[in-house]
Each structure stands twice: as structure tokens, then as C-alpha cells.
Short mmCIF file of C-alpha atoms and ligand atoms in Angstrom, two decimals:
data_model
loop_
_atom_site.label_atom_id
_atom_site.label_comp_id
_atom_site.label_asym_id
_atom_site.label_seq_id
_atom_site.Cartn_x
_atom_site.Cartn_y
_atom_site.Cartn_z
CA MET A 26 -14.70 75.13 -127.14
CA SER A 27 -12.24 78.02 -127.15
CA GLY A 28 -8.76 77.78 -128.59
CA PRO A 29 -5.35 77.93 -126.96
CA VAL A 30 -4.23 80.96 -124.98
CA VAL A 31 -1.03 82.42 -126.44
CA LEU A 32 1.30 84.80 -124.64
CA GLY A 33 3.44 86.96 -126.95
CA ILE A 34 6.66 88.70 -125.94
CA GLU A 35 8.36 91.51 -127.87
CA SER A 36 11.72 93.07 -126.94
CA SER A 37 13.54 93.76 -130.21
CA CYS A 38 14.06 97.49 -129.71
CA ASP A 39 13.02 99.90 -126.94
CA GLU A 40 9.56 98.51 -126.15
CA THR A 41 8.97 95.59 -123.78
CA GLY A 42 5.64 94.15 -124.79
CA ALA A 43 3.47 91.31 -123.55
CA GLY A 44 0.18 90.43 -125.18
CA ILE A 45 -2.31 87.60 -124.88
CA VAL A 46 -4.40 86.34 -127.79
CA ARG A 47 -6.93 83.52 -128.12
CA ASP A 48 -8.67 82.59 -131.38
CA GLY A 49 -7.52 85.83 -133.03
CA LYS A 50 -8.98 87.91 -130.19
CA LEU A 51 -6.93 90.27 -128.08
CA LEU A 52 -7.18 89.50 -124.35
CA ALA A 53 -4.31 91.66 -123.05
CA HIS A 54 -1.87 94.22 -124.40
CA VAL A 55 0.80 95.81 -122.16
CA VAL A 56 3.85 97.80 -123.25
CA ALA A 57 6.64 99.48 -121.29
CA THR A 58 8.97 101.75 -123.24
CA SER A 59 12.46 103.04 -122.50
CA MET A 60 12.06 105.81 -125.10
CA ASP A 61 12.60 108.61 -122.56
CA GLU A 62 15.93 107.11 -121.51
CA HIS A 63 17.19 107.36 -125.11
CA ALA A 64 15.83 110.83 -125.88
CA ARG A 65 18.94 112.75 -124.84
CA PHE A 66 21.08 110.58 -127.12
CA GLY A 67 18.78 111.23 -130.08
CA GLY A 68 18.31 107.51 -130.77
CA VAL A 69 18.05 104.10 -129.15
CA VAL A 70 21.13 103.05 -127.13
CA PRO A 71 21.25 99.21 -127.28
CA GLU A 72 22.70 98.65 -123.78
CA ILE A 73 20.14 100.93 -122.18
CA ALA A 74 17.34 99.16 -124.06
CA ALA A 75 18.53 95.69 -122.95
CA ARG A 76 18.73 96.76 -119.33
CA ALA A 77 15.28 98.34 -119.49
CA HIS A 78 13.83 95.06 -120.85
CA LEU A 79 15.32 93.25 -117.87
CA HIS A 80 13.55 95.63 -115.49
CA SER A 81 10.24 95.58 -117.32
CA PHE A 82 9.89 91.93 -118.33
CA ASN A 83 8.25 90.51 -115.21
CA PRO A 84 5.97 93.48 -114.44
CA VAL A 85 4.77 93.64 -118.04
CA VAL A 86 3.98 89.91 -118.23
CA ARG A 87 2.27 90.02 -114.84
CA GLU A 88 0.14 92.98 -115.89
CA ALA A 89 -0.86 91.23 -119.11
CA LEU A 90 -2.01 88.17 -117.15
CA ASP A 91 -3.95 90.44 -114.77
CA GLN A 92 -5.54 92.27 -117.69
CA ALA A 93 -6.71 88.98 -119.19
CA GLY A 94 -7.78 87.71 -115.76
CA LEU A 95 -5.64 84.59 -116.24
CA ARG A 96 -3.27 82.69 -113.99
CA PRO A 97 0.12 81.77 -115.49
CA ASN A 98 -0.92 78.11 -115.72
CA ARG A 99 -3.68 79.04 -118.21
CA ILE A 100 -1.11 79.91 -120.90
CA ASP A 101 -1.00 77.22 -123.61
CA ALA A 102 1.91 78.57 -125.68
CA VAL A 103 4.52 81.34 -125.65
CA ALA A 104 5.58 83.25 -128.76
CA VAL A 105 8.59 85.54 -128.77
CA THR A 106 10.39 87.80 -131.24
CA THR A 107 13.69 86.11 -132.04
CA GLY A 108 14.69 88.60 -134.74
CA PRO A 109 15.44 90.92 -136.32
CA GLY A 110 16.40 93.53 -133.74
CA LEU A 111 19.03 94.62 -131.24
CA SER A 112 20.86 91.55 -130.06
CA GLY A 113 21.00 92.32 -126.31
CA ALA A 114 17.36 93.38 -126.32
CA LEU A 115 16.25 90.21 -128.15
CA GLN A 116 18.30 88.04 -125.76
CA VAL A 117 16.43 89.35 -122.73
CA GLY A 118 13.01 88.67 -124.27
CA LEU A 119 13.98 85.21 -125.48
CA ALA A 120 15.50 84.20 -122.13
CA GLY A 121 12.35 85.36 -120.35
CA ALA A 122 10.05 83.61 -122.82
CA LYS A 123 12.03 80.36 -122.55
CA SER A 124 11.79 80.43 -118.76
CA LEU A 125 8.03 80.94 -118.92
CA ALA A 126 7.51 78.21 -121.52
CA TYR A 127 9.80 75.77 -119.73
CA ALA A 128 8.26 76.42 -116.31
CA ALA A 129 4.73 76.02 -117.68
CA GLY A 130 5.64 73.05 -119.87
CA VAL A 131 4.15 74.69 -122.98
CA PRO A 132 5.54 75.09 -126.50
CA LEU A 133 7.63 78.09 -127.53
CA TYR A 134 7.45 79.77 -130.94
CA GLY A 135 10.12 82.07 -132.39
CA VAL A 136 8.49 84.83 -134.42
CA HIS A 137 9.83 87.22 -137.04
CA HIS A 138 9.28 90.79 -135.83
CA LEU A 139 7.93 92.04 -139.17
CA ALA A 140 5.40 89.20 -139.34
CA GLY A 141 4.22 90.49 -135.97
CA HIS A 142 3.66 93.95 -137.45
CA VAL A 143 1.62 92.35 -140.23
CA ALA A 144 -0.49 90.28 -137.82
CA ALA A 145 -1.24 93.33 -135.63
CA ASP A 146 -3.95 94.36 -138.04
CA THR A 147 -5.82 91.07 -137.64
CA LEU A 148 -6.48 91.90 -133.97
CA GLU A 149 -8.51 94.92 -135.05
CA HIS A 150 -9.88 94.03 -138.49
CA GLY A 151 -9.98 90.22 -138.51
CA PRO A 152 -8.15 87.76 -140.77
CA LEU A 153 -6.13 89.21 -143.64
CA PRO A 154 -7.42 88.61 -147.14
CA SER A 155 -5.05 86.54 -149.25
CA PRO A 156 -3.13 88.01 -150.94
CA CYS A 157 -2.54 91.48 -149.54
CA VAL A 158 0.26 94.02 -149.81
CA VAL A 159 1.72 95.20 -146.51
CA LEU A 160 3.80 98.33 -146.05
CA VAL A 161 5.78 98.22 -142.80
CA VAL A 162 7.05 101.71 -141.96
CA SER A 163 8.67 102.30 -138.60
CA GLY A 164 11.80 103.73 -137.04
CA GLY A 165 13.72 100.58 -137.89
CA HIS A 166 12.04 99.14 -140.98
CA THR A 167 10.64 100.15 -144.33
CA SER A 168 9.47 97.08 -146.19
CA LEU A 169 6.93 96.27 -148.82
CA LEU A 170 5.59 92.71 -148.52
CA LEU A 171 3.27 90.44 -150.42
CA VAL A 172 1.44 88.30 -147.88
CA ARG A 173 -0.70 85.24 -148.61
CA ASP A 174 -1.38 82.88 -145.69
CA LEU A 175 0.82 84.58 -143.12
CA VAL A 176 1.87 81.43 -141.24
CA ARG A 177 1.67 78.76 -143.94
CA GLU A 178 3.24 80.39 -146.94
CA PRO A 179 6.47 82.27 -147.43
CA ILE A 180 6.20 86.04 -147.14
CA LEU A 181 7.36 87.65 -150.34
CA HIS A 182 9.68 90.55 -149.66
CA LEU A 183 9.06 92.96 -152.53
CA GLY A 184 11.34 95.73 -151.39
CA ASP A 185 13.20 97.31 -148.55
CA THR A 186 15.02 100.48 -147.77
CA LEU A 187 18.56 100.53 -149.03
CA ASP A 188 19.64 102.85 -146.22
CA ASP A 189 17.53 104.67 -143.59
CA ALA A 190 14.02 103.63 -142.57
CA ALA A 191 11.22 106.15 -143.14
CA GLY A 192 10.84 106.83 -139.40
CA GLU A 193 14.59 107.23 -139.07
CA CYS A 194 14.41 109.86 -141.82
CA PHE A 195 11.73 111.75 -139.87
CA ASP A 196 13.78 111.48 -136.68
CA LYS A 197 17.02 112.66 -138.29
CA VAL A 198 15.48 115.54 -140.23
CA ALA A 199 13.55 116.61 -137.12
CA ARG A 200 16.88 116.90 -135.34
CA ILE A 201 18.32 118.98 -138.19
CA LEU A 202 15.24 121.23 -138.02
CA GLY A 203 15.70 121.61 -134.25
CA LEU A 204 12.55 119.62 -133.40
CA PRO A 205 12.43 117.17 -130.44
CA TYR A 206 12.86 113.35 -130.45
CA PRO A 207 11.02 111.27 -131.57
CA GLY A 208 10.96 113.38 -134.67
CA GLY A 209 8.02 111.87 -136.57
CA PRO A 210 5.24 113.28 -134.39
CA ALA A 211 7.11 116.61 -134.11
CA VAL A 212 7.42 116.91 -137.91
CA ASP A 213 3.74 116.02 -138.26
CA ARG A 214 2.76 118.79 -135.82
CA ALA A 215 5.10 121.40 -137.33
CA ALA A 216 3.90 120.56 -140.85
CA ARG A 217 0.35 121.72 -140.06
CA ASP A 218 1.44 125.36 -140.50
CA GLY A 219 3.67 124.71 -143.50
CA ASP A 220 3.39 124.64 -147.27
CA PRO A 221 4.23 121.20 -148.70
CA ARG A 222 5.17 122.84 -152.03
CA ALA A 223 7.61 125.29 -150.44
CA VAL A 224 10.57 122.96 -151.06
CA ASP A 225 10.92 120.49 -153.89
CA PHE A 226 12.56 117.61 -152.01
CA PRO A 227 13.66 114.60 -154.09
CA ARG A 228 11.51 111.47 -154.50
CA PRO A 229 14.25 108.82 -154.28
CA LEU A 230 14.07 105.69 -156.49
CA THR A 231 10.95 106.78 -158.38
CA ARG A 232 12.51 107.16 -161.83
CA GLY A 233 11.88 104.82 -164.74
CA GLY A 234 14.78 102.38 -164.36
CA ASP A 235 14.69 102.34 -160.54
CA ASP A 236 13.62 99.34 -158.49
CA PRO A 237 9.87 99.98 -158.14
CA TYR A 238 9.68 98.60 -154.59
CA ALA A 239 13.01 99.63 -153.05
CA PHE A 240 13.23 102.72 -150.86
CA SER A 241 16.01 105.14 -150.01
CA PHE A 242 15.68 107.95 -147.48
CA SER A 243 19.22 109.04 -146.71
CA GLY A 244 19.35 111.36 -149.74
CA LEU A 245 16.22 113.07 -148.50
CA LYS A 246 17.92 113.64 -145.16
CA THR A 247 20.95 115.17 -146.93
CA ALA A 248 18.68 117.36 -149.08
CA ALA A 249 16.93 118.59 -145.92
CA ALA A 250 20.28 119.29 -144.24
CA ARG A 251 21.49 121.32 -147.27
CA TRP A 252 18.24 123.26 -147.34
CA VAL A 253 18.57 124.16 -143.63
CA GLU A 254 22.23 125.06 -144.06
CA LYS A 255 21.38 127.54 -146.83
CA TYR A 256 19.32 129.60 -144.39
CA ARG A 257 21.74 129.28 -141.49
CA LEU A 258 24.74 130.41 -143.57
CA GLN A 259 22.85 133.58 -144.45
CA GLY A 260 21.88 134.13 -140.81
CA LEU A 261 18.20 133.70 -141.68
CA ASP A 262 15.50 131.91 -139.68
CA VAL A 263 14.76 128.44 -141.06
CA PRO A 264 11.09 128.15 -142.16
CA VAL A 265 10.70 124.95 -140.13
CA ALA A 266 6.99 124.43 -140.85
CA ASP A 267 7.58 124.55 -144.61
CA GLY A 268 10.54 122.15 -144.33
CA ALA A 269 8.48 119.73 -142.23
CA ALA A 270 5.49 119.87 -144.59
CA ALA A 271 7.65 119.35 -147.68
CA LEU A 272 9.54 116.46 -146.09
CA GLN A 273 6.32 114.78 -145.04
CA GLU A 274 4.94 115.23 -148.54
CA ALA A 275 8.01 113.62 -150.11
CA VAL A 276 7.93 110.62 -147.75
CA ALA A 277 4.16 110.15 -148.11
CA ASP A 278 4.39 110.44 -151.89
CA VAL A 279 7.13 107.81 -152.22
CA LEU A 280 5.58 105.36 -149.74
CA SER A 281 2.07 105.50 -151.16
CA ARG A 282 3.22 105.51 -154.78
CA LYS A 283 5.30 102.35 -154.35
CA ALA A 284 2.71 100.56 -152.22
CA LEU A 285 0.03 101.17 -154.84
CA ALA A 286 2.36 100.18 -157.66
CA ALA A 287 2.77 96.84 -155.86
CA CYS A 288 -1.01 96.46 -155.48
CA ARG A 289 -1.43 97.11 -159.21
CA ALA A 290 1.40 94.81 -160.30
CA TYR A 291 0.19 91.89 -158.16
CA ASP A 292 -3.50 92.66 -158.70
CA VAL A 293 -4.08 92.97 -154.96
CA LYS A 294 -7.15 94.73 -153.58
CA THR A 295 -6.03 95.25 -149.97
CA LEU A 296 -3.18 97.39 -148.68
CA VAL A 297 -2.21 97.17 -145.00
CA VAL A 298 -0.01 99.92 -143.57
CA VAL A 299 1.63 99.24 -140.19
CA GLY A 300 4.42 100.70 -138.03
CA GLY A 301 4.91 104.05 -136.29
CA VAL A 302 5.01 106.08 -139.52
CA ALA A 303 1.47 104.88 -140.33
CA ALA A 304 0.49 107.49 -137.70
CA ASN A 305 1.67 110.30 -139.97
CA SER A 306 -1.31 112.39 -141.02
CA ARG A 307 -0.05 113.02 -144.56
CA VAL A 308 1.00 109.39 -145.11
CA ARG A 309 -2.50 108.32 -144.08
CA ALA A 310 -4.35 110.97 -146.09
CA LEU A 311 -2.40 110.54 -149.31
CA THR A 312 -2.48 106.73 -149.09
CA GLU A 313 -6.21 106.84 -148.43
CA ARG A 314 -6.78 109.09 -151.44
CA ARG A 315 -4.67 106.97 -153.76
CA CYS A 316 -6.23 103.73 -152.51
CA ALA A 317 -9.73 105.11 -153.07
CA ALA A 318 -8.79 106.18 -156.61
CA ALA A 319 -7.35 102.73 -157.35
CA GLY A 320 -10.23 100.77 -155.78
CA VAL A 321 -7.93 99.32 -153.12
CA GLU A 322 -9.10 98.79 -149.54
CA LEU A 323 -6.75 100.40 -146.99
CA ARG A 324 -6.33 98.78 -143.57
CA VAL A 325 -4.41 100.59 -140.83
CA PRO A 326 -4.45 99.17 -137.30
CA PRO A 327 -4.97 101.54 -134.35
CA MET A 328 -1.81 103.30 -133.22
CA THR A 329 -1.24 101.21 -130.09
CA LEU A 330 -0.99 98.11 -132.28
CA CYS A 331 1.14 99.86 -134.95
CA THR A 332 4.08 100.54 -132.65
CA ASP A 333 6.08 97.60 -131.26
CA ASN A 334 4.06 95.42 -128.89
CA GLY A 335 3.66 91.87 -127.60
CA ALA A 336 0.08 91.47 -128.82
CA MET A 337 1.23 91.35 -132.43
CA ILE A 338 3.69 88.55 -131.56
CA ALA A 339 0.92 86.71 -129.71
CA ALA A 340 -1.25 87.14 -132.82
CA VAL A 341 1.36 85.33 -134.93
CA GLY A 342 1.79 82.69 -132.20
CA ASP A 343 -1.96 82.13 -132.12
CA LEU A 344 -2.03 81.58 -135.89
CA LEU A 345 1.00 79.26 -135.69
CA VAL A 346 -0.49 77.13 -132.91
CA ARG A 347 -3.82 76.85 -134.71
CA SER A 348 -2.10 75.90 -137.97
CA GLY A 349 -0.22 73.07 -136.24
CA ALA A 350 3.22 74.62 -136.73
CA GLU A 351 6.29 73.02 -135.24
CA PRO A 352 7.39 74.78 -132.00
CA ALA A 353 10.95 75.99 -131.54
CA PRO A 354 13.42 73.82 -129.64
CA LEU A 355 14.32 75.21 -126.22
CA ASP A 356 17.85 75.93 -127.43
CA VAL A 357 16.53 78.26 -130.15
CA SER A 358 18.63 81.42 -130.39
CA ILE A 359 18.10 84.95 -131.58
CA ASP A 360 18.83 86.08 -135.13
CA PRO A 361 19.40 89.87 -135.02
CA SER A 362 19.36 90.17 -138.82
CA ALA A 363 16.82 87.45 -139.59
CA PRO A 364 15.74 87.66 -143.24
CA LEU A 365 12.00 87.70 -143.70
CA GLU A 366 10.84 84.50 -145.28
CA TYR A 367 8.44 82.83 -142.87
CA ALA A 368 6.44 84.30 -139.97
CA SER A 369 7.90 81.60 -137.74
CA LEU A 370 11.64 81.51 -137.35
CA THR A 371 11.31 77.75 -136.98
CA PRO A 372 9.40 77.07 -140.20
CA LEU A 373 7.02 74.25 -140.89
CA PRO A 374 8.91 71.16 -142.07
CA THR A 375 7.34 71.37 -145.52
CA PRO A 376 9.33 70.50 -148.65
CA SER A 377 9.54 74.19 -149.63
CA ALA A 378 10.78 75.11 -146.13
CA ARG A 379 13.42 72.39 -146.25
CA ALA A 380 14.59 73.55 -149.61
CA ALA A 381 14.88 77.18 -148.41
O1 KG4 B 26 6.88 101.28 -135.04
P1 KG4 B 26 7.61 102.22 -134.14
O2 KG4 B 26 6.93 102.71 -132.89
O3 KG4 B 26 8.94 101.62 -133.63
C1 KG4 B 26 9.85 100.94 -134.42
O4 KG4 B 26 9.70 99.70 -134.56
O5 KG4 B 26 10.74 101.62 -134.93
O6 KG4 B 26 8.01 103.47 -135.04
C2 KG4 B 26 8.64 104.60 -134.48
C3 KG4 B 26 8.91 105.57 -135.60
C4 KG4 B 26 9.78 106.72 -135.17
O7 KG4 B 26 10.78 106.93 -136.13
C5 KG4 B 26 8.80 107.90 -135.15
O8 KG4 B 26 9.42 109.13 -135.41
C6 KG4 B 26 7.82 107.50 -136.24
O9 KG4 B 26 7.67 106.11 -136.09
N1 KG4 B 26 6.54 108.18 -136.08
C7 KG4 B 26 6.07 109.07 -136.97
C8 KG4 B 26 4.86 109.56 -136.45
N2 KG4 B 26 4.62 108.94 -135.26
C9 KG4 B 26 5.68 108.09 -135.05
N3 KG4 B 26 6.58 109.48 -138.14
C10 KG4 B 26 5.89 110.40 -138.82
N4 KG4 B 26 4.73 110.95 -138.37
C11 KG4 B 26 4.17 110.56 -137.21
N5 KG4 B 26 3.02 111.10 -136.80
ZN1 ZN B 27 8.86 97.19 -135.21
#
């Protein structure tokens, strides 16, 4: 007998995603993005994102059902990102998910967005080994996590960025270098013709007394801005390819160094890298090399599951349903700055959850 069919909804930033998962298997995966509408502002505009979710919600859910060949009454549970994220954007997704769950008379699960990123990899590579270290690197997050049973045990937050996220750093420096938005892919492309040793950009928080798992990228952005300014003040052309290659090298070095330090410290043999920045060619290559040298298995989901999507939320929902987790009450609300502790934002009523 096959397990419950779970519909997942994601709307925390500029992607409206709907995904359907059953027994850990992906049945549908549909995403609409409002990225183009934000491009001329150089970053996501919350009101525009919320409005775009409103337009895309129904078509995206309908397409996901079509893709899976299911009628709405075949859905057994709805999972939705309730935080963290942009408040207006989250509200639209949650309101839509509540309506679907209420109309169908099925349980609703509130999911932490970062737990979704972690679960994305299970749709491609199967269940996660316990424990594993997960590096989430996107435009909005840079977090290093220690994950055991994703839906039954607390997720240990090893470190976070103190300021900008890694993707945000790529986007901001790309702008300084005169490259288009989103900056990450543009930096990656430009870096192909550059020399990563041309500029000695700082490696923030990698000195002896520094927090081994915390990140900081705003200093790197300032260093890049100063470097560009030096050329401009002299009326010289900026060697953009060299700047891009050196920036990418610095980010890849810091991310992979800290992720592997965590694997060593916690004696973990699997590193999972998720989020848009996992697409970066240098981040992938350097992490792969360092993992191979350390005897650590590297898991990176395919790109379409790395960026924000509903399938990853459905993947968490599927695990929650199958683990017998308590659904959310229908008056559940969003939590735009939800701390990461449990995958479900309505945790299991275990003694440890009650104490938390
Ligand atoms: O996960 P994602 O699609 O959305 C968020 O949740 O933020 O990540 C988007 C981020 C952007 O900052 C983008 O510039 C970055 O991922 N990115 C890259 C690359 N592709 C996307 N950064 C570096 N190199 C890339 N190839
Ligand atoms: Zn995300």
C-alpha cells in the first residue's frame, strides 16, 4: 500500500512553489518566480513578491496536480513554509495552504524553510544518513547545520552568517563589478577568464580565536568595493574577471573550510550542500576536493531542487506525516524570523519539545 500524498507550498521569497511527494518520491515540482520583476531594483522587493505569489498560487498548484495526474481530493496533507521569510510573501502561501487543507479536510503542517532545503536532497539521493552536516547557502541564508533525524530530533544550528548571506555577497559584488542581477551566475561566468590569485581577498572569521562555524561576508563586499574603486579613481579599466575569480575563491574557501571543520569536529561522514550558491562551480569543485581528501561523502541536489521550491516543503511534510507528527492548528500563523530548531514549526509534543 502506498503512503499519503503530500502537497507542499513554498512562498517565503520570490519563488511560488508547489510540489507533491509520496513515500519520499517526487510526483510533481512546479515553480513560478518573480525574479525578473525585481531585477531592475537589484534585489527582491517584498510587496512585489507578495503580489506575484497571489497571482501564481492557483496556477502553480493546479499545474502540480496535473503533473502528478491527481485530482485535488487525492491530497492527504498540506505542508507550507511558515517561516522564516518575507512576511507578506509567507502570508499568501499560508492563506492558500490553509484554504486547500480546510476545503479538503486534510491536516496542515507548518514547515521551517531551511528544513525544506535540507530535505530537498532526499528527493534525489534518498534518506539522509544520521548524522550529517548540511551547509545551506542561498541568497537569504548561510547556515551550517548538524542534522540527525530531520523530523524527530532538533536540528543543531552550528553557525550562521553574522551579516550578509553568501549569495547576497555574490549579488552585491556583481553589482559593484557592473555585472547583471542575479550576480552569482554572472560572477561564476566572468570568473572563468580570471585569475583567482590576482587579488588577495580576506577570509573572514577563519583566524584562530574566531567562531569556527560563523560566517561574515559584508567585509568581503567592502574589500571588493575598495579594490574596484582603486582602479576607477585612476581612470583604469577594472579587471572584472580577476575580481570575480578571486571573490569566488574566497567564498568557496571559507564555506568549504568551515563545513569540513564541522564534519571533522562532529565525526560526520556526509556533507550536504544546498541552496543557490551550491551551483557555483568553484564552491562545488573546492568542496568536492576537500571532501575527497577528508573521506567525506558530498551530496548536492540537482539545481532545480537547490533553489526555493515546494517539493522540498512537501518532502518535509511527507516525513512529518509518516512520523506521526502533530499537524498545525488552522489558526497557525507565520513566523518571519523563525529560529531553526525543529523541521516542523508545530513540534512534536515530546518532553524535549515542551521544554524548548
Ligand atoms: O536558493 P536561492 O535560489 O534563493 C534563495 O533562497 O535565496 O539562491 C539564490 C542565490 C542568489 O544570491 C544567486 O546569486 C546565487 O544563489 N547563485 C549563485 C550561483 N547561482 C545562483 N552564486 C554563485 N554562483 C552561482 N553559480
Ligand atoms: Zn531558501
